mmCIF file of C-alpha atoms in Angstrom:
data_model
loop_
_atom_site.group_PDB
_atom_site.id
_atom_site.type_symbol
_atom_site.label_atom_id
_atom_site.label_comp_id
_atom_site.label_asym_id
_atom_site.label_seq_id
_atom_site.Cartn_x
_atom_site.Cartn_y
_atom_site.Cartn_z
ATOM 1 C CA MET A 930 -63.942 86.077 153.791
ATOM 2 C CA LEU A 931 -65.285 88.534 151.366
ATOM 3 C CA GLN A 932 -69.214 86.964 150.327
ATOM 4 C CA LYS A 933 -69.709 87.929 147.169
ATOM 5 C CA ALA A 934 -73.752 90.036 146.549
ATOM 6 C CA ALA A 935 -76.486 88.314 145.147
ATOM 7 C CA LEU A 936 -77.600 89.771 142.174
ATOM 8 C CA PRO A 937 -81.315 89.955 141.766
ATOM 9 C CA ALA A 938 -82.303 87.767 139.441
ATOM 10 C CA PRO A 939 -83.519 89.659 136.153
ATOM 11 C CA LEU A 940 -86.781 90.647 134.999
ATOM 12 C CA PRO A 941 -88.414 89.578 132.074
ATOM 13 C CA MET A 942 -89.031 91.881 129.013
ATOM 14 C CA PRO A 943 -92.247 92.115 127.629
ATOM 15 C CA THR A 944 -92.085 91.050 124.226
ATOM 16 C CA ALA A 945 -94.705 93.502 123.253
ATOM 17 C CA HIS A 946 -91.922 96.632 124.008
ATOM 18 C CA TYR A 947 -89.427 93.841 122.411
ATOM 19 C CA ARG A 948 -87.526 95.513 119.310
ATOM 20 C CA ARG A 949 -84.960 94.112 117.369
ATOM 21 C CA VAL A 950 -82.138 95.800 116.577
ATOM 22 C CA GLU A 951 -82.131 96.619 112.512
ATOM 23 C CA ARG A 952 -78.584 95.696 111.072
ATOM 24 C CA ARG A 953 -79.810 96.805 107.299
ATOM 25 C CA ARG A 954 -77.609 100.154 106.129
ATOM 26 C CA SER A 955 -81.282 101.575 105.020
ATOM 27 C CA ALA A 956 -84.355 100.561 104.895
ATOM 28 C CA ARG A 957 -86.262 97.734 102.781
ATOM 29 C CA VAL A 958 -89.250 98.984 100.509
ATOM 30 C CA THR A 959 -90.989 96.261 98.317
ATOM 31 C CA LEU A 960 -91.829 97.881 94.950
ATOM 32 C CA SER A 961 -91.456 96.373 91.426
ATOM 33 C CA VAL A 962 -89.106 98.450 89.230
ATOM 34 C CA PRO A 963 -89.067 97.484 85.682
ATOM 35 C CA LEU A 964 -85.165 96.776 85.137
ATOM 36 C CA ARG A 965 -82.735 95.616 82.402
ATOM 37 C CA VAL A 966 -79.787 93.870 83.641
ATOM 38 C CA ASP A 967 -76.435 92.523 81.717
ATOM 39 C CA GLY A 968 -74.253 90.306 82.210
ATOM 40 C CA GLN A 969 -72.798 86.632 81.996
ATOM 41 C CA ASP A 970 -74.549 83.608 82.600
ATOM 42 C CA LEU A 971 -72.406 80.522 84.438
ATOM 43 C CA SER A 972 -71.304 79.233 80.953
ATOM 44 C CA GLY A 973 -69.696 82.487 79.881
ATOM 45 C CA GLU A 974 -72.355 84.323 76.996
ATOM 46 C CA ASN A 975 -73.332 87.159 77.461
ATOM 47 C CA PHE A 976 -76.751 87.964 78.551
ATOM 48 C CA VAL A 977 -80.018 91.296 78.361
ATOM 49 C CA VAL A 978 -82.340 90.251 80.206
ATOM 50 C CA GLU A 979 -85.397 92.517 81.541
ATOM 51 C CA THR A 980 -86.655 91.902 85.328
ATOM 52 C CA HIS A 981 -88.119 93.808 87.863
ATOM 53 C CA THR A 982 -87.629 94.665 91.482
ATOM 54 C CA HIS A 983 -88.855 92.767 94.327
ATOM 55 C CA THR A 984 -87.757 95.028 97.054
ATOM 56 C CA VAL A 985 -85.291 98.312 96.926
ATOM 57 C CA SER A 986 -82.906 99.859 99.054
ATOM 58 C CA GLN A 987 -80.640 102.962 99.184
ATOM 59 C CA HIS A 988 -77.971 100.549 98.379
ATOM 60 C CA GLY A 989 -78.903 98.072 96.108
ATOM 61 C CA CYS A 990 -82.110 95.395 95.671
ATOM 62 C CA LEU A 991 -83.389 92.158 95.138
ATOM 63 C CA LEU A 992 -85.020 91.077 91.723
ATOM 64 C CA LEU A 993 -86.027 88.168 89.477
ATOM 65 C CA LEU A 994 -83.620 86.845 87.085
ATOM 66 C CA ASP A 995 -83.625 83.504 85.271
ATOM 67 C CA ARG A 996 -80.231 83.336 84.218
ATOM 68 C CA GLU A 997 -77.863 81.716 86.746
ATOM 69 C CA VAL A 998 -74.968 83.598 87.993
ATOM 70 C CA LEU A 999 -72.419 83.208 90.781
ATOM 71 C CA LEU A 1000 -71.894 85.380 94.276
ATOM 72 C CA GLY A 1001 -69.665 88.101 93.842
ATOM 73 C CA GLN A 1002 -70.568 88.145 89.977
ATOM 74 C CA SER A 1003 -70.502 92.235 88.407
ATOM 75 C CA LEU A 1004 -74.474 93.313 86.744
ATOM 76 C CA VAL A 1005 -75.040 96.067 85.457
ATOM 77 C CA LEU A 1006 -79.033 97.624 86.282
ATOM 78 C CA MET A 1007 -80.333 99.852 83.748
ATOM 79 C CA ASN A 1008 -83.474 101.443 85.417
ATOM 80 C CA GLN A 1009 -86.401 101.766 82.533
ATOM 81 C CA HIS A 1010 -87.772 104.761 84.131
ATOM 82 C CA THR A 1011 -84.697 107.074 84.456
ATOM 83 C CA ARG A 1012 -82.751 104.921 81.380
ATOM 84 C CA GLN A 1013 -79.544 105.349 84.800
ATOM 85 C CA SER A 1014 -77.586 102.675 84.862
ATOM 86 C CA ILE A 1015 -75.621 101.458 87.407
ATOM 87 C CA GLN A 1016 -72.796 98.110 88.479
ATOM 88 C CA ALA A 1017 -73.550 95.553 90.797
ATOM 89 C CA ARG A 1018 -72.370 92.869 92.622
ATOM 90 C CA VAL A 1019 -73.790 89.813 93.988
ATOM 91 C CA VAL A 1020 -74.224 88.750 96.759
ATOM 92 C CA SER A 1021 -77.646 86.634 97.250
ATOM 93 C CA THR A 1022 -78.633 83.691 94.884
ATOM 94 C CA ARG A 1023 -81.911 81.927 96.146
ATOM 95 C CA ARG A 1024 -84.757 79.811 94.340
ATOM 96 C CA HIS A 1025 -88.374 80.422 95.568
ATOM 97 C CA LYS A 1026 -90.139 77.671 96.103
ATOM 98 C CA ASP A 1027 -93.179 79.693 92.902
ATOM 99 C CA GLY A 1028 -89.548 78.163 90.627
ATOM 100 C CA HIS A 1029 -88.475 82.230 90.564
ATOM 101 C CA ARG A 1030 -85.091 82.763 91.266
ATOM 102 C CA TYR A 1031 -84.134 85.406 93.040
ATOM 103 C CA ILE A 1032 -81.177 87.665 92.986
ATOM 104 C CA GLY A 1033 -79.552 90.159 95.542
ATOM 105 C CA VAL A 1034 -77.108 92.963 94.315
ATOM 106 C CA ASP A 1035 -75.385 95.266 96.097
ATOM 107 C CA PHE A 1036 -74.423 98.269 93.851
ATOM 108 C CA ILE A 1037 -70.851 98.855 93.596
ATOM 109 C CA SER A 1038 -71.221 102.787 93.117
ATOM 110 C CA ARG A 1039 -71.638 104.885 96.556
ATOM 111 C CA ARG A 1040 -74.063 106.893 94.276
ATOM 112 C CA THR A 1041 -77.314 106.849 96.162
ATOM 113 C CA ASP A 1042 -79.977 108.263 94.565
ATOM 114 C CA PHE A 1043 -80.427 105.799 91.549
ATOM 115 C CA TRP A 1044 -84.194 104.957 93.088
ATOM 116 C CA ARG A 1045 -85.197 108.065 93.182
ATOM 117 C CA ILE A 1046 -87.276 108.268 96.456
ATOM 118 C CA ALA A 1047 -85.527 108.704 100.031
ATOM 119 C CA PHE A 1048 -85.239 106.281 102.607
ATOM 120 C CA SER A 1049 -85.709 106.182 106.031
ATOM 121 C CA LYS A 1050 -82.577 105.758 108.226
ATOM 122 C CA PRO A 1051 -82.302 102.105 110.016
ATOM 123 C CA GLY A 1052 -83.664 100.919 113.177
ATOM 124 C CA ALA A 1053 -86.457 104.186 112.391
ATOM 125 C CA LYS A 1054 -90.116 103.348 113.469
ATOM 126 C CA SER A 1055 -92.444 102.870 110.317
ATOM 127 C CA LEU A 1056 -95.247 105.757 109.878
ATOM 128 C CA LYS A 1057 -98.821 104.209 110.923
ATOM 129 C CA ARG A 1058 -101.938 106.181 109.262
ATOM 130 C CA TYR A 1059 -104.966 106.500 112.166
#
């Protein structure tokens, strides 16, 4: 009869060296960019709203929006600084405890220069100033 070799017990990983694997396609940056948002609300009425972003990424943003929209709905965002427009799809909606409604959008087009900033690669360590 063959005996199984006993495997050593795994060593506990120190939490100070643990780093969660980044699953996002690009880094998020907290940045307030004035936007104009064109779309339709739940009642089917067209709206044009001026708002701003909360965070941006190479592929979309999280923005404040006082209108109710549906997941998967298409919106048009216009960057008020550059006057450049892009189509986006609603990927998340949530109401914050402060009463504001936050909408996460993903750009439909793969144009990556909408914010005119360079993003670090996913999982890259952030720079620290000493």
